[in-house]
CSV table of C-alpha atoms and ligand atoms in Angstrom, one decimal:
chain,number,residue,atom,x,y,z
I,1,MET,CA,257.7,-52.0,99.4
I,2,ALA,CA,254.3,-51.2,97.9
I,3,PRO,CA,251.5,-53.7,97.2
I,4,HIS,CA,251.2,-53.4,93.4
I,5,ALA,CA,247.9,-54.9,92.4
I,6,GLU,CA,244.6,-53.8,94.0
I,7,LEU,CA,244.3,-55.5,97.3
I,8,THR,CA,241.8,-58.3,97.7
I,9,ILE,CA,240.5,-57.9,101.2
I,10,ASP,CA,237.7,-60.5,101.3
I,11,GLY,CA,239.4,-62.2,104.3
I,12,LEU,CA,239.6,-59.0,106.2
I,13,LEU,CA,236.0,-58.1,105.5
I,14,SER,CA,234.8,-61.4,106.9
I,15,GLU,CA,237.0,-60.9,109.9
I,16,ILE,CA,235.4,-57.5,110.5
I,17,THR,CA,232.0,-59.2,110.2
I,18,MET,CA,233.0,-62.0,112.6
I,19,LEU,CA,234.2,-59.5,115.1
I,20,ALA,CA,231.0,-57.5,114.8
I,21,HIS,CA,229.1,-60.6,115.7
I,22,ILE,CA,231.0,-60.8,119.0
I,23,SER,CA,228.7,-58.3,120.7
I,24,GLU,CA,226.6,-57.9,123.8
I,25,ALA,CA,223.7,-57.0,121.5
I,26,GLU,CA,222.0,-58.5,118.5
I,27,PRO,CA,223.6,-57.6,115.0
I,28,PRO,CA,223.9,-55.0,113.6
I,29,VAL,CA,224.4,-53.5,117.0
I,30,VAL,CA,227.9,-53.8,118.4
I,31,THR,CA,228.4,-53.3,122.1
I,32,ARG,CA,231.7,-54.5,123.6
I,33,VAL,CA,232.4,-52.9,127.0
I,34,VAL,CA,235.9,-53.5,128.2
I,35,PHE,CA,236.3,-56.6,130.3
I,36,GLY,CA,232.8,-57.7,129.5
I,37,GLU,CA,232.1,-61.1,128.1
I,38,ALA,CA,232.0,-59.9,124.5
I,39,ASP,CA,235.2,-57.9,124.9
I,40,LEU,CA,237.0,-61.0,126.2
I,41,ARG,CA,235.7,-63.2,123.3
I,42,ALA,CA,236.7,-60.5,120.8
I,43,ARG,CA,240.2,-60.3,122.3
I,44,ALA,CA,240.6,-64.1,122.0
I,45,TYR,CA,239.4,-64.0,118.4
I,46,VAL,CA,241.9,-61.2,117.4
I,47,LYS,CA,244.7,-62.9,119.3
I,48,SER,CA,244.0,-66.1,117.4
I,49,LEU,CA,244.3,-64.2,114.1
I,50,CYS,CA,247.6,-62.6,115.2
I,51,ALA,CA,249.0,-66.0,116.2
I,52,ALA,CA,247.9,-67.5,112.9
I,53,ALA,CA,249.9,-64.7,111.2
I,54,GLY,CA,252.9,-65.9,113.1
I,55,LEU,CA,253.0,-62.8,115.4
I,56,ILE,CA,254.3,-63.0,119.0
I,57,VAL,CA,251.4,-62.0,121.3
I,58,THR,CA,251.9,-60.5,124.7
I,59,GLU,CA,249.6,-58.6,127.1
I,60,ASP,CA,250.3,-56.1,129.8
I,61,ALA,CA,248.7,-55.7,133.3
I,62,VAL,CA,245.6,-54.0,132.0
I,63,GLY,CA,245.1,-56.1,128.8
I,64,ASN,CA,246.9,-53.9,126.3
I,65,THR,CA,247.9,-56.4,123.7
I,66,PHE,CA,251.0,-56.4,121.5
I,67,ALA,CA,251.4,-58.7,118.5
I,68,ARG,CA,254.9,-58.5,117.1
I,69,TRP,CA,256.2,-59.4,113.7
I,70,GLN,CA,259.8,-59.9,114.5
I,71,GLY,CA,262.2,-57.9,112.4
I,72,ALA,CA,265.7,-58.8,111.3
I,73,GLU,CA,267.1,-56.5,114.0
I,74,PRO,CA,264.9,-57.3,117.0
I,75,ASP,CA,266.8,-55.0,119.3
I,76,LEU,CA,265.6,-51.9,117.3
I,77,ALA,CA,262.5,-50.2,118.6
I,78,PRO,CA,259.5,-51.5,116.6
I,79,VAL,CA,257.3,-49.5,114.3
I,80,ALA,CA,253.8,-49.9,115.7
I,81,THR,CA,250.2,-49.7,114.4
I,82,GLY,CA,246.9,-50.4,116.0
I,83,SER,CA,243.7,-49.2,117.7
I,84,HIS,CA,241.0,-50.6,119.9
I,85,ILE,CA,238.2,-53.2,119.7
I,86,ASP,CA,236.0,-52.2,122.6
I,87,ALA,CA,232.8,-50.5,121.4
I,88,ILE,CA,230.4,-48.2,123.1
I,89,PRO,CA,226.8,-49.3,123.7
I,90,ASN,CA,224.9,-49.3,120.4
I,91,ALA,CA,228.0,-48.9,118.2
I,92,GLY,CA,228.9,-50.2,114.7
I,93,SER,CA,231.5,-52.5,113.2
I,94,TYR,CA,234.4,-50.2,112.2
I,95,ASP,CA,235.4,-47.7,114.9
I,96,GLY,CA,238.8,-49.0,116.1
I,97,VAL,CA,238.3,-52.3,114.4
I,98,VAL,CA,239.6,-51.0,111.0
I,99,GLY,CA,242.9,-50.0,112.8
I,100,VAL,CA,243.3,-53.4,114.5
I,101,LEU,CA,242.2,-55.8,111.8
I,102,GLY,CA,243.3,-53.4,109.0
I,103,GLY,CA,246.7,-53.2,110.8
I,104,LEU,CA,246.9,-56.9,110.9
I,105,GLU,CA,246.0,-57.1,107.3
I,106,ALA,CA,248.7,-54.7,106.4
I,107,ILE,CA,251.2,-57.0,108.1
I,108,ARG,CA,249.8,-60.0,106.3
I,109,VAL,CA,250.0,-58.2,103.0
I,110,LEU,CA,253.7,-57.4,103.6
I,111,GLN,CA,254.3,-61.0,104.7
I,112,LYS,CA,252.7,-62.3,101.5
I,113,LEU,CA,254.9,-59.9,99.4
I,114,GLY,CA,258.0,-61.5,101.0
I,115,PHE,CA,259.0,-58.3,102.8
I,116,LYS,CA,261.5,-58.7,105.5
I,117,PRO,CA,261.3,-55.9,108.0
I,118,ARG,CA,264.5,-54.6,109.6
I,119,ARG,CA,262.6,-53.2,112.6
I,120,SER,CA,259.9,-55.3,114.1
I,121,ILE,CA,256.4,-54.3,113.2
I,122,GLU,CA,254.0,-54.5,116.1
I,123,LEU,CA,250.2,-54.4,116.2
I,124,VAL,CA,248.8,-52.8,119.4
I,125,ILE,CA,245.3,-53.5,120.6
I,126,PHE,CA,244.6,-50.9,123.3
I,127,THR,CA,242.4,-51.6,126.3
I,128,ALA,CA,239.3,-49.4,126.7
I,129,GLU,CA,239.7,-46.6,124.3
I,130,GLU,CA,236.0,-46.0,125.0
I,131,PRO,CA,235.1,-44.5,128.4
I,132,THR,CA,232.0,-46.7,128.9
I,133,ARG,CA,233.0,-48.7,131.9
I,134,PHE,CA,235.3,-46.5,133.9
I,135,GLY,CA,234.2,-43.1,132.6
I,136,ILE,CA,237.6,-42.2,131.1
I,137,GLY,CA,238.6,-42.7,127.5
I,138,CYS,CA,241.9,-44.2,126.3
I,139,LEU,CA,242.5,-46.1,129.6
I,140,GLY,CA,245.2,-48.4,128.1
I,141,SER,CA,247.1,-45.8,126.2
I,142,ARG,CA,246.9,-43.3,129.1
I,143,MET,CA,248.5,-45.9,131.3
I,144,MET,CA,251.2,-46.7,128.7
I,145,ALA,CA,252.1,-43.0,128.6
I,146,ASN,CA,251.8,-42.8,132.4
I,147,VAL,CA,249.3,-39.9,131.9
I,148,LEU,CA,247.0,-42.0,134.2
I,149,THR,CA,249.1,-43.0,137.1
I,150,PRO,CA,248.6,-46.4,138.9
I,151,GLN,CA,247.3,-44.4,141.9
I,152,GLN,CA,244.7,-42.7,139.7
I,153,ALA,CA,243.9,-46.1,138.1
I,154,LEU,CA,243.3,-47.7,141.5
I,155,ALA,CA,240.6,-45.1,142.2
I,156,LEU,CA,238.6,-46.1,139.1
I,157,ARG,CA,235.2,-47.7,139.6
I,158,ASP,CA,232.5,-48.7,137.2
I,159,LYS,CA,228.7,-48.2,137.6
I,160,GLU,CA,228.4,-51.4,139.6
I,161,GLY,CA,231.0,-50.0,142.0
I,162,ARG,CA,233.6,-52.6,140.9
I,163,THR,CA,237.2,-51.3,140.7
I,164,LEU,CA,239.6,-51.6,137.8
I,165,GLU,CA,241.6,-54.0,140.0
I,166,GLU,CA,238.6,-56.3,140.4
I,167,ARG,CA,237.6,-56.1,136.7
I,168,ARG,CA,241.1,-56.7,135.3
I,169,ALA,CA,241.7,-59.6,137.7
I,170,SER,CA,238.5,-61.3,136.7
I,171,ALA,CA,239.4,-60.7,133.0
I,172,GLY,CA,242.7,-62.5,133.7
I,173,PHE,CA,245.0,-59.5,133.8
I,174,THR,CA,247.3,-59.4,136.7
I,175,GLY,CA,250.7,-57.9,137.3
I,176,ALA,CA,251.7,-54.5,138.8
I,177,LEU,CA,249.7,-51.6,137.4
I,178,ASP,CA,252.9,-49.5,137.0
I,179,SER,CA,254.3,-52.1,134.6
I,180,ALA,CA,251.8,-50.8,132.0
I,181,ALA,CA,253.8,-47.6,131.5
I,182,LEU,CA,256.1,-48.0,128.6
I,183,PRO,CA,259.8,-47.4,128.9
I,184,SER,CA,261.0,-44.5,126.7
I,185,GLY,CA,262.0,-45.7,123.3
I,186,ARG,CA,259.8,-48.8,123.5
I,187,PHE,CA,258.4,-47.9,120.0
I,188,HIS,CA,260.1,-46.0,117.2
I,189,GLN,CA,256.9,-44.7,115.5
I,190,PHE,CA,253.2,-45.3,115.7
I,191,ILE,CA,250.4,-45.1,113.1
I,192,GLU,CA,246.7,-45.5,113.7
I,193,LEU,CA,244.4,-46.3,110.9
I,194,HIS,CA,240.8,-45.2,111.7
I,195,ILE,CA,237.5,-44.3,110.1
I,196,GLU,CA,237.1,-40.5,110.0
I,197,GLN,CA,233.9,-40.6,112.1
I,198,GLY,CA,232.9,-37.3,110.4
I,199,PRO,CA,231.6,-36.5,106.9
I,200,LEU,CA,234.4,-34.6,105.2
I,201,LEU,CA,236.3,-37.2,103.2
I,202,GLU,CA,233.2,-38.8,101.8
I,203,ALA,CA,231.5,-35.5,101.0
I,204,GLU,CA,234.7,-34.2,99.2
I,205,GLY,CA,235.3,-37.6,97.4
I,206,ILE,CA,238.7,-37.9,99.0
I,207,ASP,CA,240.2,-41.3,99.7
I,208,LEU,CA,242.4,-40.6,102.7
I,209,GLY,CA,242.8,-38.1,105.5
I,210,LEU,CA,246.3,-37.4,106.9
I,211,VAL,CA,245.6,-36.3,110.5
I,212,THR,CA,247.8,-33.4,111.5
I,213,HIS,CA,246.2,-32.7,114.9
I,214,ILE,CA,243.9,-34.4,117.4
I,215,ALA,CA,241.4,-32.3,119.3
I,216,ALA,CA,241.6,-31.8,123.1
I,217,PRO,CA,238.9,-33.8,125.0
I,218,ALA,CA,237.6,-33.1,128.5
I,219,SER,CA,235.0,-34.6,130.6
I,220,LEU,CA,233.3,-33.1,133.7
I,221,ARG,CA,231.1,-35.3,135.8
I,222,ILE,CA,228.3,-33.4,137.7
I,223,HIS,CA,226.5,-34.7,140.8
I,224,ILE,CA,223.3,-32.9,141.7
I,225,GLU,CA,221.6,-33.5,145.0
I,226,GLY,CA,218.1,-32.0,145.3
I,227,GLU,CA,215.1,-33.2,147.3
I,228,GLY,CA,212.8,-36.0,146.3
I,229,GLY,CA,209.1,-36.3,147.1
I,230,HIS,CA,205.7,-37.1,145.9
I,231,ALA,CA,205.1,-35.8,142.3
I,232,GLY,CA,201.5,-35.1,143.1
I,233,ALA,CA,201.4,-33.9,146.6
I,234,LYS,CA,204.4,-31.7,146.7
I,235,LEU,CA,203.6,-28.3,145.3
I,236,MET,CA,205.8,-26.4,142.9
I,237,PRO,CA,207.0,-23.6,145.2
I,238,GLY,CA,210.1,-24.8,147.1
I,239,ARG,CA,210.8,-27.9,145.0
I,240,LYS,CA,214.5,-28.9,144.6
I,241,ASP,CA,214.2,-31.0,141.5
I,242,ALA,CA,217.6,-32.3,140.6
I,243,LEU,CA,216.6,-33.1,137.0
I,244,ALA,CA,215.2,-29.7,136.4
I,245,ALA,CA,218.6,-28.3,137.6
I,246,ALA,CA,220.4,-30.8,135.3
I,247,ALA,CA,218.2,-29.6,132.4
I,248,GLU,CA,219.4,-26.0,132.9
I,249,LEU,CA,223.0,-27.2,133.0
I,250,ILE,CA,222.7,-29.2,129.8
I,251,LEU,CA,221.3,-26.1,128.0
I,252,ALA,CA,224.1,-23.9,129.6
I,253,LEU,CA,226.6,-26.3,128.2
I,254,GLU,CA,225.2,-26.2,124.8
I,255,SER,CA,225.0,-22.5,124.8
I,256,ALA,CA,228.6,-22.1,126.1
I,257,ALA,CA,229.9,-24.4,123.3
I,258,LYS,CA,227.9,-22.4,120.6
I,259,SER,CA,229.0,-19.1,122.0
I,260,THR,CA,232.7,-19.6,121.3
I,261,GLY,CA,231.8,-18.8,117.7
I,262,ALA,CA,234.2,-21.6,116.6
I,263,ILE,CA,232.9,-24.5,114.6
I,264,ASP,CA,235.5,-26.7,116.4
I,265,THR,CA,234.0,-26.3,119.8
I,266,VAL,CA,231.6,-29.2,120.7
I,267,ALA,CA,230.0,-30.2,123.9
I,268,THR,CA,227.6,-33.1,124.8
I,269,ALA,CA,225.9,-34.3,127.9
I,270,GLY,CA,225.7,-38.0,127.0
I,271,VAL,CA,224.9,-39.5,130.4
I,272,CYS,CA,222.1,-38.4,132.7
I,273,GLU,CA,221.2,-40.8,135.5
I,274,VAL,CA,218.2,-39.9,137.5
I,275,PHE,CA,217.3,-41.2,140.9
I,276,PRO,CA,214.9,-42.7,141.7
I,277,SER,CA,213.7,-42.6,138.1
I,278,ALA,CA,210.0,-43.1,138.9
I,279,VAL,CA,207.4,-41.2,137.0
I,280,ASN,CA,205.6,-40.1,140.2
I,281,SER,CA,208.6,-39.1,142.2
I,282,ILE,CA,210.5,-35.8,142.1
I,283,PRO,CA,214.1,-36.6,141.0
I,284,SER,CA,216.3,-36.2,144.1
I,285,ARG,CA,219.7,-37.0,142.5
I,286,VAL,CA,221.2,-36.7,139.1
I,287,ARG,CA,224.5,-37.6,137.7
I,288,LEU,CA,225.5,-35.9,134.4
I,289,GLU,CA,228.5,-36.8,132.4
I,290,THR,CA,229.6,-34.2,129.9
I,291,ASP,CA,232.1,-34.3,127.1
I,292,ILE,CA,233.7,-31.0,125.8
I,293,ARG,CA,236.2,-30.8,123.0
I,294,ASP,CA,238.0,-28.3,120.8
I,295,ILE,CA,241.2,-28.3,118.8
I,296,ASP,CA,242.1,-25.2,120.8
I,297,GLY,CA,242.7,-26.3,124.4
I,298,ALA,CA,242.2,-22.8,125.9
I,299,ARG,CA,238.9,-22.4,124.2
I,300,ARG,CA,237.8,-25.8,125.4
I,301,ASP,CA,238.7,-24.8,128.9
I,302,SER,CA,236.6,-21.6,128.6
I,303,VAL,CA,233.6,-23.9,128.0
I,304,LEU,CA,234.5,-25.9,131.1
I,305,ASP,CA,234.7,-22.7,133.1
I,306,ALA,CA,231.3,-21.6,131.8
I,307,LEU,CA,229.8,-24.9,132.8
I,308,ARG,CA,231.3,-24.7,136.3
I,309,ALA,CA,230.0,-21.2,136.6
I,310,ALA,CA,226.5,-22.4,135.6
I,311,CYS,CA,226.7,-25.1,138.2
I,312,ALA,CA,227.4,-22.5,140.9
I,313,GLU,CA,224.6,-20.2,139.7
I,314,VAL,CA,222.0,-23.0,139.3
I,315,ALA,CA,222.9,-24.5,142.7
I,316,ALA,CA,222.5,-21.1,144.5
I,317,ARG,CA,219.2,-20.2,142.7
I,318,ARG,CA,217.5,-23.6,143.0
I,319,GLY,CA,218.8,-24.6,146.4
I,320,VAL,CA,220.3,-27.8,145.2
I,321,THR,CA,223.9,-29.1,145.9
I,322,ILE,CA,226.1,-29.5,142.8
I,323,ALA,CA,229.5,-31.1,142.9
I,324,THR,CA,231.8,-31.5,140.0
I,325,ASP,CA,234.5,-33.9,139.3
I,326,LEU,CA,237.0,-33.3,136.4
I,327,VAL,CA,237.5,-36.7,134.8
I,328,ASN,CA,240.0,-35.5,132.3
I,329,ALA,CA,241.1,-32.4,130.4
I,330,ASP,CA,243.8,-33.4,127.9
I,331,PRO,CA,245.7,-31.1,125.7
I,332,PRO,CA,245.5,-31.4,121.9
I,333,THR,CA,248.3,-33.1,120.0
I,334,ALA,CA,250.1,-32.7,116.7
I,335,CYS,CA,251.1,-35.6,114.5
I,336,ASP,CA,254.7,-36.2,113.4
I,337,PRO,CA,255.6,-34.5,110.1
I,338,ALA,CA,258.0,-37.2,109.0
I,339,ILE,CA,255.4,-40.0,109.4
I,340,LEU,CA,252.8,-37.8,107.6
I,341,ALA,CA,255.2,-37.3,104.8
I,342,ALA,CA,255.7,-41.1,104.5
I,343,LEU,CA,251.9,-41.6,104.5
I,344,GLU,CA,251.5,-38.9,101.8
I,345,GLU,CA,254.2,-40.5,99.7
I,346,ALA,CA,252.5,-43.9,100.0
I,347,ALA,CA,249.1,-42.3,99.1
I,348,VAL,CA,250.6,-40.7,96.0
I,349,THR,CA,252.2,-44.0,95.0
I,350,ALA,CA,248.9,-45.8,95.4
I,351,GLY,CA,247.1,-43.1,93.3
I,352,ARG,CA,244.9,-42.2,96.2
I,353,SER,CA,243.6,-38.7,96.8
I,354,HIS,CA,244.3,-37.3,100.3
I,355,LYS,CA,244.0,-34.2,102.4
I,356,LYS,CA,245.4,-33.0,105.7
I,357,MET,CA,242.8,-32.7,108.4
I,358,VAL,CA,242.2,-32.7,112.2
I,359,SER,CA,240.7,-35.4,114.2
I,360,ARG,CA,237.8,-34.1,116.3
I,361,ALA,CA,237.4,-37.6,117.9
I,362,TYR,CA,240.0,-38.7,120.3
I,363,HIS,CA,242.1,-41.7,119.8
I,364,ASP,CA,244.8,-43.7,121.6
I,365,SER,CA,247.2,-41.8,119.3
I,366,LEU,CA,246.5,-38.7,121.5
I,367,PHE,CA,248.4,-40.5,124.4
I,368,MET,CA,250.8,-42.5,122.3
I,369,ALA,CA,252.0,-39.1,121.0
I,370,ARG,CA,253.4,-38.4,124.5
I,371,ILE,CA,255.9,-41.2,124.2
I,372,VAL,CA,256.5,-41.8,120.5
I,373,PRO,CA,256.0,-39.9,117.2
I,374,VAL,CA,252.5,-40.7,115.9
I,375,ALA,CA,250.4,-40.1,112.9
I,376,MET,CA,246.8,-41.1,112.0
I,377,LEU,CA,245.4,-42.2,108.7
I,378,PHE,CA,241.7,-41.7,108.1
I,379,ILE,CA,239.4,-43.4,105.7
I,380,PRO,CA,235.9,-42.1,104.9
I,381,CYS,CA,232.8,-43.5,106.6
I,382,ARG,CA,229.4,-43.3,105.1
I,383,GLY,CA,227.5,-40.1,105.9
I,384,GLY,CA,230.2,-39.4,108.6
I,385,ILE,CA,228.2,-41.7,110.8
I,386,SER,CA,229.9,-43.3,113.8
I,387,HIS,CA,229.1,-44.6,117.3
I,388,ARG,CA,225.9,-46.0,115.7
I,389,PRO,CA,225.0,-49.4,114.3
I,390,ASP,CA,224.8,-48.1,110.8
I,391,GLU,CA,228.4,-47.0,110.8
I,392,TYR,CA,229.9,-48.2,107.4
I,393,ALA,CA,233.1,-48.0,105.5
I,394,SER,CA,233.2,-49.5,102.0
I,395,PRO,CA,235.6,-52.3,101.0
I,396,GLU,CA,237.4,-49.8,98.6
I,397,TRP,CA,238.0,-47.3,101.4
I,398,ILE,CA,239.3,-50.0,103.8
I,399,ALA,CA,241.5,-51.4,101.0
I,400,SER,CA,243.0,-48.0,100.4
I,401,GLY,CA,243.7,-47.5,104.0
I,402,VAL,CA,245.3,-50.9,104.4
I,403,ARG,CA,247.4,-50.5,101.3
I,404,VAL,CA,248.8,-47.1,102.3
I,405,LEU,CA,249.4,-48.3,105.8
I,406,ALA,CA,251.3,-51.3,104.6
I,407,THR,CA,253.5,-49.3,102.3
I,408,THR,CA,254.2,-46.8,105.1
I,409,LEU,CA,254.9,-49.5,107.7
I,410,ALA,CA,257.3,-51.2,105.2
I,411,LYS,CA,259.1,-47.9,104.6
I,412,LEU,CA,259.4,-47.0,108.3
I,413,ALA,CA,260.5,-50.6,109.3
I,414,SER,CA,263.2,-50.7,106.6
Y,1,GLV,C1,236.2,-41.8,120.8
Y,1,GLV,O1,235.5,-42.8,120.8
Y,1,GLV,C2,235.7,-40.5,121.0
Y,1,GLV,O2,234.7,-40.4,121.7
Y,1,GLV,O3,236.2,-39.6,120.4
Y,2,MN,MN1,234.7,-44.6,119.5
Y,3,MN,MN1,237.9,-45.2,117.8
C-alpha cells in the first residue's frame, strides 16, 4: 500500500520540535543523556504518542521500548522500525528522532489509509544509542543482540561512578538484565530511517540513501598517569606531563588514520579529561577516549594497533604510565538485499531519486543485524551536519523518508 498524495507531515514536524524542547540545554541545543531527566521526559512523551496511535507499549529491563501495531496474525514475527531518542551533549533535533517519530508517522499514515497489516508492525526506541553516559554506543541494541552480555553490562559505570544497575533502577527499569536479549525470530525484519549525517545526498541532490553496509566502530580508552607538580617551580627536564603525552597520542592517532590512504578510515579523540585541570598545575592524569572507524574492519584494526604501539612508545620515552582499555571493536555489517530491494521499489513508486551508500556512522541496526535482517534508509541533512545544534532535515526530505518507509513496511507486513 502506497500513500498516493504528497504527505502532510505538519503534525510530525511539531512533534519533532516538541521533542527537541525536551532537553538538558536551552534550544536549539538538544542534550538528552540516557536515564537523565530529559531522556525520561522524552520517553514519556514518545510513549504517549504511541499510545494515542493505539500501539501496545512495552519496555524491557534497560528501557528499550516496543510499540506494537497488532497485525491480523499476531503470532507472526513483527516487522520492526525505529531508532533512538537519546542525544549527545550539544546535539540537534533529528539524529535518531527521525527514525522514531518518522517511524511512528509511517504507522499512522498506514492506519489512516485503512491498511490492515498481516504481521504486526513494531516501533522500537533503543536505549542509549549514544555512548555519552556509559562510554559504549548502542547499549540497548547490543543487549538485545547479546553482544554485550549481562556480566559486561554489570561492569558499566558512568563518570559519576554510578553503575548501569543504579541508573536503570532509578529510571524505573528493573527486571533481569539477561531478559533484554531477544529470542531468535523475535522480529521478522527491521528498517531504520535516519538522517545521513554526511553530505553526499544533499550535495548530489538525491532524495534517499539505501544503506548497503554500516562501518565498523571501535573505541579505545587511554589512561595516562604522569606526575603533577607546580607549573612554575618544576623545571622542564624530568617532567612527566600526562597531557603532553596525551597530545602526542592524539596526533599519532590522527596520523595513523590518515596513513591508511583510505578515505573511509576516520579517527577522533573526542574526550580528554585532565586532572587536576588547574592552569598552574602540571597535569598528572589524563583520560582519553578515542573513536576509530572504517568500513574495512582489518584496516580499522591496523589503526588501533598503531595507537597501542604509540602508547607503548610514548610511555617509555616520557616515563609516564599508559594503560588502555578496549571499549568495543565491532565488525562492519551488510544490510539485507531483500529489504533493500523493497525500499528501492518503494522509492521508485514514490518518484524519489536514490542511491546505494554506506553508513559511516554507527546505528542500532549494526547490532540488530546480528539477530534479524536489517536495512537502513537515509534522508539528506543540510550540509552533512550532525551531532551539532544546527543539524537540519527539511520537511520534504523527512516526508520522502516517511513515505518510502510506510510503503515498505506495508509491503513487508502483508
Ligand atoms: C552515532 O551516534 C555515531 O557516533 O555514529
Ligand atoms: Mn548520534
Ligand atoms: Mn543516530
